Amino acid sequence: MVSCEQVLALLAKAFVLITMLPGSEQGAHEKRLLKNLLDEYNILERPVANESEPLEVKFGLTLQQIIDVDEKNQLLITNIWLSLEWNDYNLRWNESEYGGVKDLRITPNKLWKPDVLMYNSADEGFDGTFQTNVVVKHNGSCLYVPPGIFKSTCKIDITWFPFDDQHCDMKFGSWTYDGNQLDLVLNSENGGDLSDFITNGEWYLIGMPGKKNTIVYQCCPEPYVDVTFTIQIRRRTLYYFFNLIVPCVLISSMALLGFTLPPDSGEKLTLGVTILLSLTVFLNLVAETLPQVSDAIPLLGTYFNCIMFMVASSVVLTVVVLNYHHRTADIHEMPQWIKTVFLQWLPWILGMGRPGKKITRKTILMNSRMKELELKERSSKSLLANVLDIDDDFRNVSAGGNNASMTTSLGGGFMRHPTTIEEAAMPSSGTQRDLQHILRELQFITNHMKKADEEAEVISDWKFAAMVVDRFCLIIFTMFTIIATVAVLLSAPHIIVQ
Ligand SMILES: *[C@@H]1O[C@H](CO)[C@@H](O)[C@H](O)[C@H]1NC(C)=O
Ligand SMILES: *[C@@H]1O[C@H](CO)[C@@H](O)[C@H](O)[C@H]1NC(C)=O
Ligand SMILES: *[C@@H]1O[C@H](CO)[C@@H](O)[C@H](O)[C@H]1NC(C)=O
């Protein structure tokens, strides 16, 4: 039989055993340890055993995320964990004396910690870190890993936008200690730790090397130490390619299409102006995407300006084409240079032909020679004609008409000699008069038709000149668009980064 007392004794023993377990007693040890460590602790004291030796701080960082690259304000916003490791000789204890307590977590405002700050911070509070606990080991080693959203200044060069690489420095150093008091050392040769990096949709991370710089200024003997990490990022261009460049190329090729539209359709100018408008609206949207910086013109901006210029000049030239197309003989005479350039040389260069008129080098040269001859002839002929005209008129008036002279006299001659009743009434010369009358009418009609033919010729010349200008613009602007696009793409350091 087990008595009640025995059961109670067993329970008491079990209780004592449970309370004797090492874990359960740690609380008391830790309390004693903290009391012993921190009662005499002065957080202002630089924790080195030998004052003339620097305290070595191992520094590193882990890049978690690139949150934003602000081109306009020249800022880089990142999510980073710093890592600072040093040895505090005041925080050492013998673990077996404190029930095996190996490490402690102590809030940083109770301990000395290196005043390492990011020099190029643009944060409102300057230091954007969250003050986490410091892990202190029994041999005095302290590990402090404050995470933070860092807003750092970064000189962003948008010359090659959107094919640009950016190098953003992050300079860390002790704000007050010099290199003889606090020595920063990189904790890893590879620079920043990127194993936890969350990829960014806009930027591709190339790398994040770190470098320790020791600078001795002329003023003072002590060295100044800093650790600089460089975030190397490359813009992903796929978005810009498919949302900016491809639509722009499409819109500009629409402008080229305008040159193939026949002027008689009446839509030529409308098409040009509509394309110019749509490009303007499109560029307005693009302007919001482009970095609003004036110190450099981005490559894409240059390209868009070229295309805009091209479309605007296409509208101007369409007006010229329409103007040429609708010119008529009674208002415009075709200047000689237009004849030479737009009716001969350009069509020959562009390989254009007119129905019934072959244009080759030979015909052009022949034409110019003919013109010279014609000019010479006209100058001599006009004199002769004048003489003849006067002669004719004189003979017409005196002899009352002559068949041979009538054929040489022009329409004006007819007007100057209206048939009178007395003349028609004369029986002897009646039939002759009628014949003369018919002849004059015929002359009038043929002259009229000749004139109409000449006018039609001039109109057709103008229309052909307009067509030549159109074709010339089409070729030039197509070449311009292709060259501009290819030049932009070739001058970019890299084209597609996904
Ligand atoms: C402190 O360090 C300096 C230089 O390293 C050395 O000369 C000096 O002896 C050291 N003092 C002590 C007390 O160890
Ligand atoms: C820690 O304390 C134990 C017992 O008090 C002792 O035997 C040991 O040598 C000490 N260790 C060190 C490193 O001082
Ligand atoms: C302190 O102890 C840890 C292990 O507990 C060891 O990794 C570290 O190197 C030691 N540091 C020093 C300065 O002895």
XYZ file of C-alpha atoms and ligand atoms in Angstrom:
540
model
C 0.000 0.000 0.000
C 1.237 3.454 -0.824
C 0.340 5.984 1.730
C -0.809 9.461 1.023
C 2.436 10.894 2.488
C 4.543 8.818 0.089
C 2.588 10.084 -2.919
C 3.038 13.635 -1.758
C 6.773 13.071 -1.236
C 7.077 11.678 -4.778
C 5.233 14.651 -6.221
C 7.481 17.023 -4.279
C 10.580 15.204 -5.591
C 9.252 15.399 -9.163
C 8.599 19.106 -8.702
C 12.122 19.641 -7.392
C 13.520 17.656 -10.351
C 11.533 19.690 -12.841
C 12.633 22.966 -11.302
C 16.234 21.726 -11.228
C 16.331 21.360 -15.070
C 18.984 23.722 -16.546
C 16.579 25.626 -18.794
C 14.299 26.588 -16.023
C 17.140 28.093 -14.036
C 18.512 30.146 -16.976
C 16.257 33.033 -16.152
C 17.968 33.642 -12.895
C 21.417 33.232 -14.436
C 20.633 35.590 -17.279
C 19.321 38.166 -14.853
C 22.486 37.939 -12.804
C 24.608 38.008 -15.928
C 22.828 41.090 -17.312
C 23.147 42.782 -13.946
C 26.874 41.990 -13.778
C 27.477 43.012 -17.386
C 25.435 46.190 -17.637
C 25.598 47.722 -14.132
C 29.110 48.948 -14.668
C 28.684 49.389 -18.418
C 29.132 52.816 -19.971
C 27.698 53.047 -23.445
C 29.993 55.939 -24.292
C 33.141 53.904 -23.831
C 34.771 52.614 -26.998
C 35.108 48.948 -26.072
C 38.778 48.247 -26.633
C 41.247 46.780 -24.188
C 44.088 48.920 -25.514
C 43.006 52.518 -26.191
C 45.689 53.059 -28.814
C 44.367 50.255 -30.975
C 41.427 50.604 -33.371
C 38.259 48.628 -32.876
C 37.656 46.434 -35.871
C 34.083 46.430 -37.164
C 33.187 43.924 -39.821
C 30.659 45.475 -42.117
C 28.428 44.001 -44.758
C 24.998 44.335 -46.200
C 22.259 42.233 -47.685
C 20.244 43.709 -50.530
C 16.639 42.599 -50.222
C 14.911 44.691 -52.813
C 15.234 47.697 -55.060
C 12.053 49.613 -54.322
C 12.392 52.578 -56.625
C 14.807 54.484 -58.789
C 13.667 58.086 -58.925
C 15.355 59.717 -61.912
C 13.824 63.107 -61.333
C 14.917 63.416 -57.707
C 18.063 61.363 -58.220
C 17.150 58.908 -55.505
C 17.468 55.189 -55.028
C 15.192 53.526 -52.533
C 16.241 50.102 -51.349
C 15.428 47.595 -48.675
C 18.694 46.582 -47.042
C 19.899 44.727 -43.994
C 23.161 45.997 -42.607
C 25.452 43.711 -40.729
C 27.899 45.029 -38.126
C 30.100 42.728 -36.139
C 32.570 43.773 -33.440
C 34.016 42.560 -30.217
C 33.160 44.294 -26.983
C 35.726 43.343 -24.308
C 33.293 44.495 -21.606
C 30.733 41.908 -22.607
C 32.643 38.699 -21.907
C 31.703 36.053 -19.442
C 32.493 32.478 -18.522
C 29.454 30.518 -19.660
C 29.908 27.774 -17.096
C 29.694 30.370 -14.322
C 26.278 31.487 -15.588
C 24.555 28.169 -16.086
C 25.692 27.787 -19.677
C 24.219 31.053 -20.968
C 26.078 31.440 -24.256
C 24.521 34.529 -25.729
C 22.279 37.475 -24.943
C 20.050 39.795 -26.937
C 20.376 43.353 -25.736
C 18.696 46.482 -27.046
C 21.210 48.703 -28.831
C 20.547 51.757 -26.686
C 22.038 49.884 -23.691
C 25.303 49.143 -25.494
C 28.045 50.940 -27.282
C 27.574 50.528 -31.008
C 29.537 51.921 -33.927
C 27.961 55.079 -35.332
C 28.113 53.807 -38.876
C 25.814 55.797 -41.155
C 25.149 56.023 -44.841
C 26.817 59.254 -45.932
C 24.704 59.787 -49.035
C 21.399 59.237 -47.298
C 18.444 61.331 -48.385
C 16.084 60.012 -45.759
C 14.002 62.376 -43.656
C 15.461 60.861 -40.495
C 18.845 60.404 -42.183
C 19.314 56.951 -40.653
C 16.515 54.762 -41.860
C 17.418 51.660 -39.907
C 15.239 49.844 -37.441
C 17.052 49.377 -34.125
C 17.053 45.633 -33.579
C 18.646 43.822 -30.663
C 22.342 43.129 -30.589
C 23.299 39.476 -30.226
C 26.156 39.271 -27.732
C 28.188 36.067 -27.404
C 30.089 34.962 -24.297
C 33.445 35.824 -25.911
C 32.276 39.440 -26.393
C 31.432 39.269 -30.068
C 28.452 41.489 -30.938
C 26.326 41.094 -34.040
C 23.997 43.912 -34.976
C 21.798 43.474 -38.067
C 19.531 46.500 -38.469
C 17.188 46.322 -41.435
C 16.004 49.493 -43.097
C 14.538 51.251 -46.072
C 17.404 53.295 -47.396
C 16.865 56.347 -49.475
C 20.186 57.217 -51.011
C 21.205 59.877 -53.450
C 22.379 58.540 -56.761
C 23.595 60.447 -59.770
C 21.377 58.999 -62.453
C 22.611 59.534 -65.975
C 19.736 59.178 -68.421
C 21.701 59.814 -71.614
C 21.108 56.281 -72.819
C 17.549 55.978 -71.535
C 15.965 53.450 -71.856
C 19.102 51.473 -72.632
C 20.915 52.719 -69.561
C 22.938 51.234 -66.764
C 23.029 52.972 -63.426
C 25.702 52.753 -60.784
C 24.483 53.878 -57.416
C 26.967 54.225 -54.615
C 26.184 53.679 -50.969
C 28.912 55.035 -48.784
C 29.003 53.832 -45.211
C 31.356 55.027 -42.560
C 31.633 56.044 -38.958
C 30.324 59.540 -38.566
C 32.695 60.544 -35.739
C 35.460 57.975 -35.328
C 38.488 58.095 -37.542
C 40.368 55.103 -38.874
C 42.656 54.947 -35.815
C 39.694 54.445 -33.530
C 37.289 52.448 -35.584
C 38.382 50.310 -38.485
C 35.705 49.215 -40.913
C 36.404 45.937 -42.663
C 34.348 44.297 -45.362
C 32.907 41.026 -44.125
C 32.870 39.520 -47.584
C 35.115 39.907 -50.579
C 32.117 39.605 -52.920
C 30.506 42.803 -51.733
C 26.845 42.829 -50.858
C 24.916 39.677 -50.137
C 22.395 39.150 -52.932
C 21.123 35.685 -52.012
C 17.751 37.006 -50.807
C 17.297 39.571 -53.557
C 13.765 39.932 -54.884
C 13.984 40.705 -58.590
C 12.742 44.042 -59.751
C 10.426 44.430 -62.739
C 12.076 47.532 -64.045
C 15.709 46.892 -63.226
C 18.004 44.001 -63.665
C 20.641 43.725 -60.942
C 24.099 43.218 -62.383
C 26.035 43.144 -59.133
C 26.879 44.905 -55.948
C 30.596 45.095 -55.351
C 31.917 46.642 -52.167
C 35.154 48.460 -51.574
C 36.958 49.782 -48.556
C 38.458 53.221 -48.958
C 41.030 54.706 -46.637
C 41.601 58.385 -47.214
C 44.193 60.535 -45.476
C 43.389 64.195 -45.832
C 46.169 66.781 -45.956
C 44.831 68.551 -42.906
C 44.963 65.700 -40.467
C 47.203 62.706 -39.904
C 44.462 60.210 -39.117
C 42.956 58.145 -41.924
C 39.255 58.169 -42.658
C 37.730 54.857 -43.542
C 34.582 54.140 -45.445
C 33.035 51.191 -47.160
C 31.297 51.891 -50.455
C 28.909 49.499 -52.105
C 27.905 50.094 -55.696
C 24.530 48.854 -56.856
C 24.898 48.145 -60.554
C 21.554 47.965 -62.286
C 20.459 47.802 -65.884
C 17.068 48.952 -67.074
C 14.854 46.285 -68.548
C 13.968 47.586 -71.996
C 11.205 45.251 -73.061
C 8.522 47.569 -71.720
C 9.955 50.605 -73.484
C 10.501 48.643 -76.637
C 6.922 47.478 -76.970
C 5.173 50.479 -75.498
C 7.198 53.359 -76.843
C 9.484 52.464 -79.711
C 7.253 50.124 -81.698
C 4.176 52.443 -81.617
C 6.368 55.387 -82.547
C 7.800 53.534 -85.536
C 4.284 52.533 -86.585
C 2.942 56.059 -86.343
C 5.883 57.442 -88.288
C 5.393 54.867 -91.043
C 1.787 56.058 -91.277
C 3.215 59.484 -92.060
C 5.171 57.883 -94.895
C 1.981 56.340 -96.151
C 0.619 59.850 -96.643
C 3.062 60.390 -99.486
C 1.594 57.531 -101.461
C -1.941 58.905 -101.247
C -3.056 60.596 -104.503
C -3.595 64.345 -104.030
C -6.971 64.213 -105.763
C -8.363 62.077 -102.960
C -8.465 65.233 -100.834
C -7.386 63.301 -97.737
C -3.668 63.816 -98.044
C -3.391 66.737 -95.674
C -6.005 65.331 -93.303
C -3.999 62.154 -92.951
C -0.777 64.074 -92.308
C -2.329 66.342 -89.706
C -4.100 63.435 -87.992
C -0.824 61.557 -87.728
C 0.929 64.628 -86.380
C -1.817 64.996 -83.774
C -1.723 61.363 -82.753
C 2.061 61.517 -82.444
C 1.752 64.624 -80.277
C -0.747 62.903 -77.999
C 1.459 59.826 -77.883
C 4.539 61.890 -77.050
C 2.606 63.588 -74.269
C 2.120 60.181 -72.692
C 5.739 59.320 -73.318
C 6.946 62.535 -71.729
C 5.563 61.287 -68.443
C 7.584 58.107 -68.772
C 10.782 59.885 -69.670
C 12.835 61.090 -66.741
C 12.097 64.767 -66.239
C 15.714 65.786 -66.316
C 17.275 68.493 -68.413
C 20.982 67.872 -67.898
C 21.061 65.273 -70.625
C 18.753 64.472 -73.488
C 17.818 60.816 -73.369
C 18.428 58.754 -76.472
C 14.736 57.975 -76.739
C 13.881 61.670 -76.494
C 16.231 62.426 -79.373
C 14.617 59.690 -81.386
C 11.102 60.940 -80.700
C 12.139 64.451 -81.640
C 13.541 63.208 -84.929
C 10.303 61.369 -85.676
C 8.236 64.394 -84.680
C 10.344 66.589 -86.934
C 9.906 64.090 -89.741
C 6.122 63.984 -89.386
C 5.880 67.774 -89.126
C 7.970 68.279 -92.241
C 5.896 65.670 -94.021
C 2.848 67.872 -93.404
C 4.709 70.897 -94.740
C 5.805 69.016 -97.847
C 2.303 67.674 -98.364
C 1.151 71.273 -98.573
C 3.862 71.918 -101.187
C 2.755 68.853 -103.114
C -0.895 69.924 -103.043
C 0.097 73.404 -104.105
C 1.988 72.062 -107.123
C -0.751 69.626 -107.916
C -3.463 72.274 -108.154
C -1.498 74.895 -110.111
C -2.911 75.918 -113.466
C -1.393 77.475 -116.521
C -3.280 80.776 -116.357
C -1.964 81.559 -112.871
C 1.412 79.902 -112.660
C 4.151 79.670 -115.150
C 6.565 76.845 -114.442
C 10.005 78.257 -113.709
C 12.875 76.781 -115.621
C 14.601 75.363 -112.535
C 11.480 73.446 -111.530
C 11.310 72.047 -115.042
C 14.929 70.967 -114.915
C 14.843 69.564 -111.371
C 11.360 68.107 -111.038
C 10.587 67.141 -114.599
C 13.962 65.842 -115.691
C 16.714 65.164 -113.188
C 14.726 63.931 -110.185
C 12.426 61.653 -112.223
C 15.509 60.252 -113.923
C 17.241 59.642 -110.571
C 14.096 58.122 -109.080
C 13.410 56.078 -112.203
C 9.982 57.599 -112.764
C 8.361 57.730 -116.159
C 5.440 59.482 -117.761
C 3.225 57.784 -120.279
C 4.545 58.699 -123.731
C 7.617 60.469 -122.368
C 10.754 58.541 -121.677
C 13.162 60.187 -119.308
C 16.775 59.178 -119.679
C 20.044 61.017 -119.400
C 20.064 61.394 -123.155
C 16.621 62.989 -123.352
C 17.488 65.382 -120.536
C 20.659 66.518 -122.308
C 18.815 66.736 -125.616
C 16.045 68.718 -124.023
C 18.427 71.272 -122.611
C 20.195 71.599 -125.979
C 16.855 71.978 -127.735
C 15.905 74.665 -125.308
C 19.043 76.603 -126.067
C 18.364 76.325 -129.762
C 14.755 77.297 -129.260
C 15.763 80.359 -127.315
C 18.141 81.400 -130.083
C 15.500 80.721 -132.711
C 12.808 82.593 -130.877
C 14.923 85.689 -130.541
C 15.525 85.719 -134.314
C 12.042 84.521 -135.209
C 10.200 87.041 -133.139
C 11.850 89.825 -135.098
C 10.897 88.180 -138.365
C 7.344 87.510 -137.207
C 6.940 91.068 -136.126
C 8.094 92.273 -139.458
C 5.792 89.828 -141.217
C 2.845 90.730 -139.012
C 3.197 94.367 -139.781
C 3.584 93.472 -143.411
C 0.463 91.306 -143.323
C -1.627 93.868 -141.595
C -0.537 96.475 -144.010
C -1.384 94.246 -146.988
C -4.735 93.158 -145.480
C -5.899 96.699 -145.115
C -4.722 97.877 -148.520
C -5.683 94.882 -150.726
C -8.778 93.760 -148.825
C -7.557 90.223 -148.048
C -5.039 87.699 -149.292
C -5.182 83.947 -148.757
C -1.488 83.493 -148.217
C -1.250 86.391 -145.782
C -4.331 85.177 -143.849
C -2.723 81.882 -142.961
C 0.271 83.643 -141.419
C -1.737 86.192 -139.460
C -2.902 85.178 -136.013
C -6.297 85.253 -134.288
C -5.804 88.914 -133.563
C -5.869 89.584 -137.290
C -9.347 88.188 -137.502
C -10.613 90.414 -134.747
C -9.228 93.469 -136.437
C -11.214 92.789 -139.616
C -14.904 92.307 -138.903
C -16.863 91.582 -142.117
C -19.107 94.464 -143.008
C -22.419 94.382 -144.833
C -21.091 96.231 -147.848
C -18.306 93.758 -148.272
C -20.699 90.742 -148.008
C -23.124 92.377 -150.440
C -20.533 92.595 -153.179
C -21.454 89.732 -155.547
C -18.079 89.365 -157.201
C -16.167 88.691 -154.015
C -19.031 87.057 -151.988
C -17.795 83.446 -151.994
C -14.277 84.564 -151.329
C -15.464 86.524 -148.318
C -17.314 83.471 -146.991
C -14.271 81.352 -147.420
C -12.216 83.943 -145.627
C -14.753 84.010 -142.858
C -14.665 80.241 -142.476
C -10.909 80.297 -142.523
C -10.803 82.833 -139.735
C -13.259 80.822 -137.655
C -11.168 77.725 -138.197
C -8.049 79.602 -137.183
C -9.785 80.790 -134.086
C -10.853 77.292 -133.164
C -7.478 75.729 -133.819
C -5.761 78.450 -131.840
C -8.126 77.885 -129.017
C -7.517 74.167 -129.065
C -3.791 74.683 -129.288
C -3.940 76.960 -126.303
C -6.052 74.451 -124.398
C -3.547 71.744 -125.269
C -0.688 73.883 -124.052
C -2.542 74.619 -120.835
C -3.301 70.956 -120.316
C 0.377 70.257 -120.863
C 1.382 72.798 -118.203
C -1.202 71.407 -115.761
C 0.052 67.916 -116.364
C 3.618 69.167 -115.868
C 2.662 70.610 -112.483
C 0.906 67.410 -111.524
C 3.921 65.406 -112.518
C 6.158 67.754 -110.512
C 3.881 67.220 -107.500
C 4.133 63.466 -107.984
C 7.909 63.686 -108.188
C 8.061 65.703 -104.968
C 5.779 63.135 -103.362
C 7.934 60.224 -104.440
C 11.109 62.024 -103.457
C 9.726 62.739 -99.973
C 8.560 59.163 -99.623
C 12.040 57.853 -100.321
C 13.880 60.459 -98.270
C 11.590 60.125 -95.260
C 11.587 56.352 -95.404
C 15.364 56.433 -95.393
C 15.336 58.973 -92.574
C 13.021 56.842 -90.429
C 15.019 53.683 -91.041
C 18.358 55.386 -90.446
C 17.111 57.124 -87.285
C 15.669 53.903 -85.867
C 18.723 51.844 -86.703
C 21.088 54.533 -85.432
C 19.243 54.721 -82.130
C 19.204 50.972 -81.718
C 22.846 50.594 -82.730
C 24.116 53.379 -80.540
C 22.435 51.820 -77.511
C 24.908 49.864 -75.380
C 22.503 46.925 -75.254
C 19.082 46.488 -76.744
C 16.818 43.996 -75.072
C 17.153 43.185 -71.394
C 14.307 41.113 -70.088
C 48.683 49.062 -26.865
O 48.987 48.964 -28.259
C 50.175 49.642 -28.643
C 50.286 49.550 -30.115
O 49.762 48.401 -30.638
C 51.359 48.986 -27.929
O 52.523 49.657 -28.288
C 51.110 49.063 -26.455
O 52.145 48.362 -25.772
C 49.802 48.437 -26.079
N 49.520 48.655 -24.674
C 49.137 47.664 -23.868
C 48.907 48.067 -22.463
O 49.010 46.541 -24.250
C 35.174 29.150 -16.459
O 34.866 28.832 -15.109
C 35.205 27.484 -14.789
C 34.731 27.197 -13.347
O 34.434 28.344 -12.665
C 36.720 27.327 -14.939
O 37.061 26.025 -14.637
C 37.151 27.672 -16.387
O 38.557 27.625 -16.507
C 36.681 29.053 -16.729
N 36.983 29.271 -18.115
C 37.621 30.361 -18.563
C 37.813 30.448 -20.009
O 37.970 31.238 -17.824
C 33.191 33.911 -30.217
O 32.536 32.652 -30.197
C 31.877 32.295 -31.408
C 31.226 30.949 -31.182
O 30.510 30.928 -29.987
C 32.922 32.212 -32.490
O 32.253 31.940 -33.721
C 33.613 33.541 -32.649
O 34.639 33.476 -33.616
C 34.234 33.926 -31.316
N 34.789 35.240 -31.442
C 35.971 35.550 -30.928
C 36.428 36.971 -31.136
O 36.621 34.764 -30.314
